[in-house]
Amino acid sequence: MANVQTRNIKKKYGSVEVLHGIDLEIEDKEFVALVGPSGCGKSTLLRIIAGLEEHSGGDVLIGGETVSDLTPKDRDIAMVFQSYALYPHKNVYENLAFTLRMRNTPKGEIDTKVRAAAEALNLTDYLDRAPAQLSGGQRQRVAMGRALVRKPKVFLFDEPLSNLDAKLRVEMRTEIRRLHQDLNATSIYVTHDQVEAMTMADRIVVLHDGDIIQVGKPMELYDAPATTFVASFIGSPQMNLFEGNLDAAGGHFHVSTGSSIRLGKQYRSEASVTLGIRPDDLELDASDAADIQGKIRVVEHTGGETLVFVDTPFGPLCVRAPARSQARVGDITGVKIDRERLHMFDASGLRMSAGGA
Amino acid sequence: MSVSAPILRRRANQAALYLSVCTLVLIMLIPIGWMLSTSFKPLRDVFQTPPQWIPDEITFKNYVAQFNEVLGTLMLNSMIVAVGAAVLATFVGAMTAYGISRFRFKGGALLMLFFMGSLAFPVPLLMISLYSLFVKLGLLNTYAALILGHTAVTIPVSIWLLKNFFDQLPREVEEAAYVDGASPLKVFLFVVLPMARPALAASAIFVFVVSWNELLFGLTFTSTTDMRPLPAGITLVFLQEFEGAWSEMMALAVMVSIPVLILFFFFQKTFLRGVTAGAVKG
Ligand SMILES: Nc1ncnc2c1ncn2[C@@H]1O[C@H](COP(=O)(O)OP(=O)(O)O)[C@@H](O)[C@H]1O
Ligand SMILES: [Mg+2]
């Protein structure tokens, strides 16, 4: 069993607190992504779990036992660094073998394990090369190999793909996911890229300014973001967010220009709220049934779909339309809203639930 | 073809720079040139007036005369002492520098200032205290005395050079080694030292050259020819036994410089990389 728990983890650099008490429960064999904008404390948290950084308060548990006093070596973890951190003076074979040598593994066993790891990562032909003679993708695979040559309880990844080009990044996403399944290990994966988090993780932890904002399955975060921050962070293109207020009955949303939308649901009446609608939940609609009228400003064809940006009385709006949409810049168009999928946030940015009259 | 004013100005600056560098190099080369010139002159021509750069009569006798048993002993002594000091100062310097660079503790910066300040100590003063120390330890007239003495005067530079290098070495590689299961000592020996090769080489070359040329400690800490290093040996041999044999002395000086030249010839790139590593970032 290798579940990972953090209890009220705090971290201070000097007088600045960068983690404000992180409570996490990561199940055995789970793949959890820590996601958040740059500087929110993801790496710091991961490094505290690894034992590379001391925490200022709280406790880290692996397999139910506290590891706060253990060195990285004794925590039975492996880590893949963003910079790969390969040993520049050792060839690929020795890079992979180093961890086994440090743990006094018998020679024959080292060779078997190194070759198996190299095989799994298509590195067999490069075992004699120095890291400097490898491409970025190959270096990345060596960094992965160094982690999986030994079977650790927990894999830690710190933005392992961010130095790769887009195509390789997509390939490696599936690759890492596959390795995670083959190895039956617990994985914690740090990334600032919400697409990586959405596609790879069983569960996502959203961090913002040193606090956990929301924890949930990818689609839970997508369908019910807990705050406006999560709403705008998860999903691409971004959710459309409008500021306005609810009428006394809580059934209509008004903006300062005077326009309003019927919500088809009841919220508790709030003076100042944010309405969110995903581009997927909007549809261009020329008929009278349209909810909002606007003028098309930009049309982006991405191939599989078309993104249409419309200026409306509520503000600029992004609509995800089918491929080969006939929308033309300058056209006046109607936009239809899927009322089942509206998101409402109160003045402090917290999600409001509908129904409570 | 017309050249714009800024380009002209830059060229003028460059010309001025080259001119001053050339002048400096020339000034430094004069004694070396004179040493070379004298080493090929017969003794009677050494003080001829007016002085002549190109000797009227070129002789190799001065060189041939040097190949004797004493030279062999002096060379070997110097080699042992210089290599010993280079290894010791560099290794201890590396450990010190790494400790200060990586393990944050109060007083690290102060310690670095202290090392730097110790360079301002007058060497004769240091010599006296080292002498009484070596008397007590029974180390007088041994290689150890010279190795320790030369280490003491060179290690501050070695520490500074290596700390600059470690400061700009990415920590993640060491962290990866910790995660891989290495102890701090193993990280230092198997990961940090191999990565620091250019800086280690720079430090070792520096210490070697200083030790190879050092005269005062060589004179005072040794009392017999079989322990004496080259500079001390040359001085004593020529000033006592063959007083005034200037041309032979210069021939020997030329021969003694050759190992240093060879060292720089093979390692100049490494040396420059090691010395400038801290200066050129990213
Ligand atoms: N060694 C350090 N000293 C001082 N502040 C640091 C240090 N490392 C990180 N920080 C600060 O802690 C915060 C979180 O950093 P980090 O965990 O690296 O963020 P992320 O990985 O999410 O981009 C940042 O504001 C950063 O400036
Ligand atoms: Mg980071």
XYZ file of C-alpha atoms and ligand atoms in Angstrom:
667
model
C 0.000 0.000 0.000
C 1.398 3.356 -0.937
C -1.196 5.981 -0.367
C 0.183 9.480 0.159
C -1.223 11.922 2.664
C -0.248 15.443 3.538
C -1.646 16.911 6.726
C -1.754 20.663 7.080
C 1.529 21.162 5.211
C 2.869 24.678 5.545
C 5.946 26.136 3.953
C 7.613 29.429 4.630
C 10.516 31.000 2.787
C 11.751 33.549 5.286
C 8.641 35.380 6.380
C 6.667 34.551 3.225
C 4.307 31.629 3.522
C 3.913 29.914 0.150
C 1.848 26.889 1.281
C -0.938 27.598 3.755
C -1.826 24.203 5.144
C -2.284 21.573 2.427
C -4.425 18.510 3.200
C -4.286 15.820 0.548
C -5.349 12.187 0.407
C -3.943 10.257 -2.521
C -5.049 6.652 -2.865
C -2.790 3.720 -3.620
C -2.234 3.331 -7.398
C -3.957 6.605 -8.103
C -2.695 9.113 -10.688
C -3.192 12.576 -9.263
C -2.334 15.817 -11.051
C -1.381 18.933 -9.119
C -2.311 21.782 -11.369
C -2.207 25.532 -11.027
C -0.591 28.614 -12.482
C 3.148 29.144 -12.242
C 4.290 30.144 -8.749
C 1.302 28.678 -6.883
C 3.471 26.222 -4.943
C 3.119 22.967 -6.909
C 6.823 22.214 -7.076
C 7.296 23.163 -3.452
C 4.581 20.720 -2.382
C 6.003 17.937 -4.548
C 9.505 18.556 -3.247
C 8.204 18.409 0.322
C 6.596 15.039 -0.440
C 9.925 13.916 -1.952
C 11.856 15.104 1.078
C 13.974 17.540 -0.923
C 12.512 20.522 0.895
C 11.776 20.889 4.578
C 8.270 21.943 5.533
C 7.523 24.509 8.200
C 4.529 22.664 9.624
C 2.353 19.595 9.146
C 3.148 16.035 8.233
C 3.706 13.835 5.164
C 2.629 10.188 5.250
C 3.448 7.463 2.744
C 1.745 4.121 3.180
C 0.168 5.413 6.373
C 3.480 6.142 8.072
C 4.981 9.535 8.635
C 8.064 10.162 6.508
C 8.709 13.712 7.638
C 11.996 12.721 9.262
C 13.195 10.505 6.401
C 15.623 11.508 3.668
C 14.469 11.182 0.030
C 16.477 7.968 -0.165
C 14.441 6.280 2.554
C 11.030 7.406 1.307
C 11.089 4.927 -1.565
C 10.049 7.453 -4.175
C 11.280 8.328 -7.647
C 11.144 11.736 -9.221
C 11.269 13.040 -12.782
C 12.508 16.618 -12.960
C 11.514 19.288 -15.446
C 15.154 19.805 -16.416
C 15.574 15.979 -16.531
C 18.613 16.401 -14.221
C 20.534 13.586 -15.923
C 24.089 12.923 -14.769
C 25.969 14.675 -17.580
C 29.174 12.668 -17.181
C 27.516 9.253 -17.191
C 26.181 7.438 -20.237
C 22.561 6.336 -20.455
C 23.302 2.915 -18.988
C 25.037 4.411 -15.966
C 22.321 7.021 -15.536
C 19.795 4.217 -15.254
C 22.041 2.018 -13.125
C 23.018 4.694 -10.607
C 20.046 4.269 -8.301
C 20.510 0.478 -8.249
C 24.228 0.823 -7.526
C 23.480 3.216 -4.669
C 21.199 0.569 -3.199
C 23.792 -2.206 -3.465
C 21.882 -4.229 -6.041
C 23.829 -7.290 -7.293
C 25.586 -6.719 -10.636
C 23.583 -9.216 -12.666
C 20.318 -7.834 -11.406
C 21.397 -4.289 -12.283
C 22.062 -5.336 -15.858
C 18.729 -7.135 -16.199
C 16.765 -4.218 -14.766
C 18.579 -1.538 -16.750
C 18.050 -3.429 -19.993
C 14.397 -4.025 -19.191
C 13.823 -0.338 -18.488
C 15.709 0.643 -21.639
C 13.576 -1.811 -23.595
C 10.344 -0.386 -22.202
C 11.394 3.123 -23.200
C 13.031 2.387 -26.562
C 16.447 3.360 -25.297
C 18.297 0.119 -25.982
C 20.238 1.594 -28.917
C 21.392 4.576 -26.905
C 22.741 2.932 -23.764
C 26.333 3.995 -24.558
C 25.513 7.599 -25.345
C 26.121 10.568 -23.099
C 23.084 12.749 -22.313
C 24.558 15.570 -24.405
C 24.309 13.322 -27.481
C 20.575 12.692 -27.073
C 17.556 14.579 -28.368
C 15.170 16.269 -25.948
C 12.678 13.419 -26.196
C 15.345 10.796 -25.565
C 16.650 12.679 -22.535
C 13.132 12.834 -21.209
C 12.820 9.070 -21.596
C 16.110 8.522 -19.777
C 14.767 10.643 -16.923
C 11.676 8.426 -16.887
C 13.798 5.291 -17.061
C 15.826 6.389 -14.083
C 12.590 6.571 -12.137
C 11.173 3.224 -13.174
C 14.285 1.044 -13.187
C 13.692 0.575 -9.493
C 10.104 -0.109 -8.474
C 9.407 2.722 -6.057
C 6.173 3.130 -4.124
C 5.483 6.586 -5.454
C 6.359 8.392 -8.687
C 6.685 12.146 -8.556
C 6.689 14.165 -11.773
C 7.502 17.873 -11.883
C 6.358 19.225 -15.250
C 8.216 16.438 -17.060
C 6.912 17.332 -20.518
C 7.126 21.084 -20.571
C 10.444 21.138 -22.428
C 9.177 18.991 -25.299
C 7.536 20.071 -28.535
C 3.779 19.774 -28.840
C 3.664 16.514 -30.787
C 6.059 14.678 -28.496
C 4.189 16.009 -25.504
C 0.984 14.387 -26.674
C 2.781 11.091 -27.324
C 4.450 11.093 -23.928
C 1.137 11.772 -22.176
C -0.162 8.391 -23.267
C 3.198 6.795 -22.637
C 3.370 8.008 -19.021
C -0.229 6.946 -18.443
C 0.586 3.472 -19.806
C 3.691 3.151 -17.627
C 1.687 4.185 -14.605
C -0.780 1.389 -15.271
C 1.926 -1.204 -15.964
C 3.820 -0.343 -12.807
C 0.852 -0.265 -10.474
C 2.415 2.615 -8.584
C 1.011 5.794 -7.104
C 1.790 8.834 -9.250
C 1.735 12.528 -8.411
C 2.088 14.691 -11.472
C 2.719 18.431 -11.332
C 1.803 20.527 -14.328
C 0.650 24.036 -15.177
C -1.026 22.645 -18.282
C -4.672 21.880 -17.564
C -4.939 19.759 -20.725
C -2.271 17.414 -19.373
C -4.058 17.237 -16.060
C -7.441 16.578 -17.695
C -6.182 13.884 -20.067
C -3.895 11.992 -17.701
C -5.171 12.189 -14.158
C -7.650 10.085 -12.205
C -8.090 13.074 -9.958
C -6.998 16.680 -10.200
C -5.928 18.944 -7.354
C -6.164 22.622 -8.239
C -3.735 24.843 -6.359
C -3.839 28.623 -6.266
C -1.538 30.864 -4.212
C -0.606 28.065 -1.839
C -4.131 26.790 -1.179
C -6.072 23.849 -2.543
C -9.067 25.269 -4.371
C -10.712 22.078 -5.549
C -10.092 18.345 -5.745
C -12.034 16.087 -8.067
C -12.209 13.891 -11.146
C -11.430 15.772 -14.361
C -15.067 15.922 -15.482
C -16.232 16.969 -12.016
C -13.961 19.975 -12.204
C -15.120 20.679 -15.718
C -18.820 20.381 -14.973
C -18.889 21.962 -11.537
C -15.910 24.255 -10.945
C -15.903 25.370 -7.320
C -14.700 28.887 -7.993
C -14.323 31.344 -10.857
C -10.597 30.576 -10.745
C -11.148 26.880 -11.458
C -13.818 27.787 -14.008
C -11.414 29.893 -16.019
C -8.394 27.625 -15.456
C -9.927 24.314 -16.512
C -11.167 24.008 -20.089
C -9.940 25.408 -23.352
C -11.086 27.763 -24.758
C -11.821 29.429 -21.444
C -15.283 29.590 -19.936
C -17.105 32.852 -20.730
C -17.554 34.801 -17.496
C -19.841 37.815 -17.088
C -20.247 40.029 -14.076
C -23.708 41.258 -13.164
C -26.446 40.786 -10.610
C -29.478 38.640 -9.940
C -32.963 40.083 -9.632
C -34.921 39.808 -6.405
C -36.481 36.500 -7.430
C -33.099 35.067 -8.434
C -34.339 33.922 -11.843
C -32.827 36.564 -14.097
C -29.279 37.750 -14.619
C -28.734 41.470 -15.362
C -25.637 43.276 -16.571
C -24.903 46.979 -16.128
C -25.796 47.750 -19.764
C -29.386 46.793 -18.910
C -29.586 43.507 -20.808
C -30.743 40.408 -18.983
C -31.046 36.658 -19.442
C -33.678 34.330 -18.054
C -31.779 31.606 -16.209
C -34.479 28.970 -16.088
C -33.394 28.230 -12.511
C -33.669 29.871 -9.133
C -30.624 31.133 -7.229
C -30.565 32.972 -3.960
C -30.682 36.647 -4.854
C -27.253 38.286 -4.858
C -26.325 41.839 -5.700
C -23.097 40.928 -7.395
C -22.524 37.614 -9.177
C -20.536 36.074 -12.036
C -22.278 34.011 -14.689
C -20.243 31.387 -16.487
C -21.019 29.598 -19.767
C -18.617 27.262 -21.553
C -18.135 27.810 -25.289
C -19.355 24.208 -25.749
C -22.715 25.075 -24.220
C -23.420 27.843 -26.686
C -24.759 27.528 -30.175
C -25.085 29.966 -33.053
C -28.792 30.304 -33.762
C -30.300 32.620 -36.402
C -33.883 31.911 -35.334
C -36.087 33.889 -32.955
C -35.406 31.338 -30.229
C -31.901 32.796 -29.700
C -31.148 34.126 -26.206
C -28.550 36.754 -27.043
C -27.912 38.830 -30.158
C -24.433 39.916 -31.173
C -22.005 40.739 -33.934
C -19.305 38.296 -35.018
C -15.860 39.764 -34.459
C -13.448 36.873 -35.135
C -13.842 33.406 -36.671
C -11.088 30.830 -35.989
C -11.126 27.541 -37.892
C -9.057 24.968 -36.016
C -10.010 22.145 -38.387
C -12.217 19.958 -36.239
C -14.238 22.882 -34.942
C -14.740 26.609 -35.341
C -14.359 29.174 -32.587
C -16.631 32.169 -33.115
C -16.078 35.302 -31.038
C -19.203 37.411 -30.751
C -19.637 40.915 -29.299
C -22.840 40.939 -27.248
C -24.474 43.353 -24.777
C -23.091 41.074 -22.037
C -19.562 41.354 -23.313
C -17.374 39.334 -25.693
C -18.462 35.727 -25.988
C -16.734 32.664 -27.404
C -18.909 30.033 -29.094
C -17.692 26.590 -30.127
C -19.315 25.909 -33.492
C -19.027 22.833 -35.740
C -16.291 22.578 -38.373
C -17.039 24.460 -41.619
C -19.394 26.813 -39.848
C -20.729 29.459 -42.213
C -20.247 32.219 -39.645
C -18.688 35.335 -41.187
C -17.017 38.281 -39.489
C -19.384 41.242 -39.253
C -22.572 39.133 -39.368
C -25.247 39.726 -36.768
C -26.093 36.429 -35.158
C -28.141 34.963 -32.355
C -26.624 32.737 -29.669
C -28.530 30.015 -27.859
C -27.621 28.993 -24.324
C -27.843 25.527 -22.811
C -29.533 26.541 -19.549
C -28.782 23.172 -17.956
C -25.104 24.053 -18.005
C -24.943 27.519 -16.559
C -22.481 28.250 -13.765
C -23.174 30.901 -11.144
C -20.615 32.316 -8.719
C -21.164 34.706 -5.834
C -19.286 37.929 -5.106
C -16.342 36.076 -3.523
C -16.091 33.787 -6.576
C -17.623 30.682 -4.942
C -19.988 28.450 -6.883
C -23.694 28.945 -6.112
C -26.108 26.074 -6.376
C -29.446 26.473 -8.101
C -32.778 25.483 -6.657
C -32.606 27.102 -3.255
C -35.327 29.727 -3.583
C 32.203 52.376 -49.238
C 31.277 54.523 -46.281
C 31.271 53.355 -42.681
C 28.892 54.841 -40.173
C 30.093 56.759 -37.134
C 29.174 54.194 -34.454
C 31.038 51.446 -36.289
C 34.073 53.680 -36.640
C 33.942 54.476 -32.960
C 33.711 50.807 -32.082
C 36.703 50.035 -34.266
C 38.680 52.826 -32.641
C 37.824 51.401 -29.219
C 38.889 47.974 -30.320
C 42.156 49.275 -31.703
C 42.868 51.055 -28.421
C 42.094 47.873 -26.508
C 44.383 45.740 -28.654
C 47.125 48.345 -28.389
C 47.035 48.397 -24.590
C 46.849 44.612 -24.343
C 49.807 44.273 -26.707
C 51.811 46.781 -24.690
C 51.106 44.895 -21.478
C 52.052 41.557 -23.000
C 55.238 43.085 -24.393
C 56.251 44.451 -21.012
C 55.659 41.047 -19.447
C 57.627 39.330 -22.183
C 60.770 41.453 -21.767
C 62.211 39.547 -18.758
C 61.275 36.235 -20.352
C 62.981 37.275 -23.566
C 66.043 38.366 -21.652
C 66.091 35.040 -19.819
C 65.986 33.196 -23.133
C 68.635 35.410 -24.666
C 70.980 35.117 -21.704
C 70.594 31.365 -21.534
C 72.233 31.031 -24.978
C 75.139 33.396 -24.241
C 78.599 32.431 -23.024
C 79.124 33.806 -19.530
C 81.530 36.559 -20.648
C 78.864 38.078 -22.930
C 76.193 38.375 -20.219
C 77.134 41.871 -19.106
C 78.400 43.177 -22.442
C 77.647 46.820 -23.263
C 75.577 47.704 -25.111
C 73.318 44.758 -24.185
C 72.455 42.541 -27.114
C 69.182 40.677 -27.584
C 70.598 38.347 -30.210
C 73.869 36.917 -28.903
C 76.951 37.183 -31.140
C 77.825 33.660 -30.244
C 75.082 31.117 -29.546
C 75.959 28.271 -27.207
C 74.063 25.305 -25.820
C 76.651 24.589 -23.184
C 74.562 26.256 -20.489
C 71.782 23.759 -21.099
C 73.977 20.710 -21.403
C 75.593 21.557 -18.082
C 72.251 21.247 -16.311
C 71.740 17.573 -16.948
C 73.083 16.250 -13.703
C 71.900 14.338 -10.714
C 71.041 17.409 -8.665
C 68.634 18.726 -11.263
C 66.880 15.363 -11.319
C 66.437 15.420 -7.553
C 65.176 19.001 -7.504
C 62.732 18.302 -10.333
C 61.370 15.234 -8.612
C 61.011 17.098 -5.310
C 59.174 19.955 -6.954
C 56.949 17.574 -8.871
C 55.967 15.665 -5.721
C 55.327 18.852 -3.768
C 53.417 20.625 -6.545
C 51.234 17.621 -7.377
C 50.651 16.951 -3.693
C 49.663 20.549 -3.016
C 47.477 20.683 -6.136
C 45.573 17.561 -5.096
C 45.265 18.505 -1.439
C 44.306 22.169 -1.932
C 41.838 21.286 -4.667
C 40.167 18.425 -2.821
C 39.916 20.174 0.540
C 39.008 23.402 -1.268
C 36.252 21.599 -3.146
C 34.784 20.144 0.037
C 34.873 23.535 1.759
C 33.430 25.375 -1.216
C 30.695 22.781 -1.696
C 29.733 22.905 1.950
C 29.453 26.672 1.912
C 27.642 26.724 -1.402
C 25.078 24.020 -0.648
C 24.463 23.748 3.063
C 23.156 27.137 4.035
C 24.474 28.108 7.436
C 25.025 31.364 9.225
C 28.461 32.763 8.671
C 29.059 31.263 5.233
C 29.508 34.657 3.662
C 31.737 35.765 6.517
C 33.876 32.676 6.105
C 34.323 33.447 2.415
C 35.427 36.980 3.316
C 37.854 35.551 5.830
C 39.398 33.301 3.168
C 39.723 36.266 0.861
C 41.203 38.368 3.659
C 43.784 35.700 4.437
C 45.330 36.430 1.036
C 46.355 39.812 2.431
C 48.499 38.141 5.132
C 52.185 38.820 4.485
C 53.718 35.498 3.450
C 56.835 35.901 5.697
C 54.524 36.214 8.679
C 52.734 33.055 7.671
C 56.088 31.423 7.140
C 57.192 32.073 10.719
C 54.072 30.603 12.289
C 54.100 27.636 9.912
C 57.763 27.091 10.715
C 57.166 26.849 14.452
C 54.166 24.615 13.786
C 56.217 22.252 11.633
C 58.974 22.178 14.247
C 56.453 20.997 16.820
C 54.976 18.450 14.439
C 58.416 17.238 13.433
C 57.648 17.950 9.796
C 60.608 20.169 8.955
C 62.572 19.057 5.922
C 59.786 16.797 4.659
C 57.565 16.975 1.583
C 54.599 17.288 3.929
C 55.814 20.648 5.241
C 55.994 22.104 1.739
C 52.732 20.535 0.610
C 50.908 21.878 3.656
C 52.560 25.294 3.359
C 51.676 25.636 -0.320
C 48.165 24.393 0.366
C 47.750 27.040 3.048
C 48.638 29.910 0.735
C 46.668 28.700 -2.304
C 43.516 27.219 -0.799
C 41.675 30.565 -0.425
C 41.834 31.098 -4.178
C 40.878 27.495 -4.767
C 37.845 27.845 -2.483
C 36.676 31.024 -4.172
C 37.066 29.612 -7.638
C 35.231 26.399 -6.770
C 32.459 28.079 -4.811
C 31.700 30.294 -7.794
C 31.467 27.160 -9.879
C 29.236 25.256 -7.446
C 26.938 28.254 -7.046
C 26.044 28.119 -10.716
C 25.796 24.330 -10.932
C 22.100 23.323 -11.125
C 20.956 21.709 -7.877
C 18.478 19.404 -9.559
C 21.149 16.922 -10.631
C 22.251 16.525 -7.030
C 18.639 16.269 -5.901
C 18.071 13.533 -8.449
C 21.022 11.695 -6.922
C 19.556 12.037 -3.428
C 16.254 10.616 -4.683
C 18.228 7.848 -6.402
C 19.488 6.878 -2.972
C 22.934 8.456 -2.697
C 24.270 9.751 0.609
C 25.623 13.319 0.728
C 29.203 12.024 0.541
C 28.396 9.845 -2.471
C 26.609 12.729 -4.159
C 29.737 14.808 -3.653
C 32.155 12.140 -4.863
C 30.211 10.552 -7.719
C 28.054 13.386 -9.020
C 29.432 16.782 -8.014
C 33.157 16.198 -8.476
C 32.829 14.724 -11.987
C 30.621 17.654 -13.003
C 33.158 20.086 -11.546
C 36.083 18.781 -13.589
C 36.829 22.090 -15.380
C 36.883 24.025 -12.122
C 38.904 21.327 -10.364
C 41.432 21.393 -13.184
C 41.651 25.182 -13.013
C 42.232 25.054 -9.277
C 44.808 22.266 -9.553
C 46.735 24.070 -12.286
C 46.759 27.270 -10.287
C 48.055 25.541 -7.150
C 50.600 23.563 -9.159
C 52.060 26.670 -10.751
C 52.227 28.601 -7.488
C 53.868 25.680 -5.735
C 56.262 25.050 -8.619
C 57.506 28.648 -8.472
C 57.475 29.137 -4.714
C 60.810 30.127 -3.188
C 60.494 31.242 0.448
C 58.923 28.125 1.971
C 61.242 25.998 -0.131
C 64.245 27.759 1.365
C 63.116 27.753 4.982
C 61.258 24.466 5.433
C 63.967 22.287 3.877
C 67.563 21.882 4.906
C 68.997 19.180 2.625
C 69.267 18.954 -1.155
C 67.293 15.727 -1.288
C 64.168 17.593 -0.044
C 64.710 20.905 -1.759
C 62.318 21.996 -4.510
C 63.563 23.650 -7.722
C 63.411 27.396 -7.023
C 65.104 27.035 -3.649
C 67.585 24.570 -5.083
C 68.501 26.802 -8.024
C 68.954 29.799 -5.780
C 71.190 27.976 -3.333
C 73.217 26.120 -5.935
C 73.922 29.186 -8.036
C 74.298 31.753 -5.335
C 76.577 29.611 -3.190
C 78.432 27.139 -5.326
C 78.734 28.734 -8.749
C 78.397 32.331 -7.809
C 77.449 34.492 -10.749
C 76.883 31.725 -13.312
C 74.066 33.791 -14.809
C 73.772 32.190 -18.185
C 73.573 28.696 -16.725
C 71.033 29.920 -14.220
C 68.910 31.302 -17.018
C 69.182 28.073 -18.983
C 67.927 26.186 -15.964
C 65.132 28.721 -15.492
C 64.026 28.116 -19.083
C 63.988 24.365 -18.546
C 62.035 24.725 -15.336
C 59.353 26.820 -17.017
C 58.708 24.157 -19.614
C 56.426 21.905 -17.481
C 54.238 24.914 -16.708
C 54.066 25.843 -20.382
C 53.127 22.281 -21.307
C 50.449 22.286 -18.607
C 48.899 25.467 -19.953
C 49.225 24.351 -23.540
C 47.131 21.240 -22.917
C 44.715 22.617 -20.379
C 44.194 26.239 -21.358
C 40.618 25.652 -22.526
C 39.686 23.729 -19.393
C 41.454 26.320 -17.272
C 39.559 29.219 -18.838
C 36.255 27.380 -18.582
C 36.879 26.694 -14.909
C 37.963 30.215 -14.086
C 35.187 31.956 -15.979
C 32.416 29.499 -15.078
C 31.022 31.648 -12.298
C 31.267 34.799 -14.370
C 29.316 33.799 -17.464
C 25.794 32.855 -16.502
C 23.346 30.959 -18.667
N 14.106 28.718 -2.627
C 13.119 29.628 -2.569
N 13.261 30.762 -1.861
C 12.262 31.675 -1.786
N 11.086 31.549 -2.406
C 10.881 30.451 -3.149
C 11.868 29.436 -3.272
N 11.383 28.452 -4.063
C 10.145 28.845 -4.426
N 9.831 30.038 -3.876
C 8.556 30.749 -4.016
O 7.519 29.882 -3.640
C 6.404 30.028 -4.510
C 6.026 28.693 -5.093
O 7.044 28.234 -5.934
P 6.923 26.885 -6.750
O 6.521 25.803 -5.833
O 8.198 26.692 -7.490
O 5.758 27.206 -7.764
P 5.239 26.369 -9.025
O 6.005 25.109 -9.097
O 3.789 26.156 -8.786
O 5.457 27.237 -10.218
C 6.806 31.045 -5.548
O 6.208 32.268 -5.210
C 8.292 31.119 -5.454
O 8.742 32.411 -5.736
Mg 7.357 24.414 -10.607
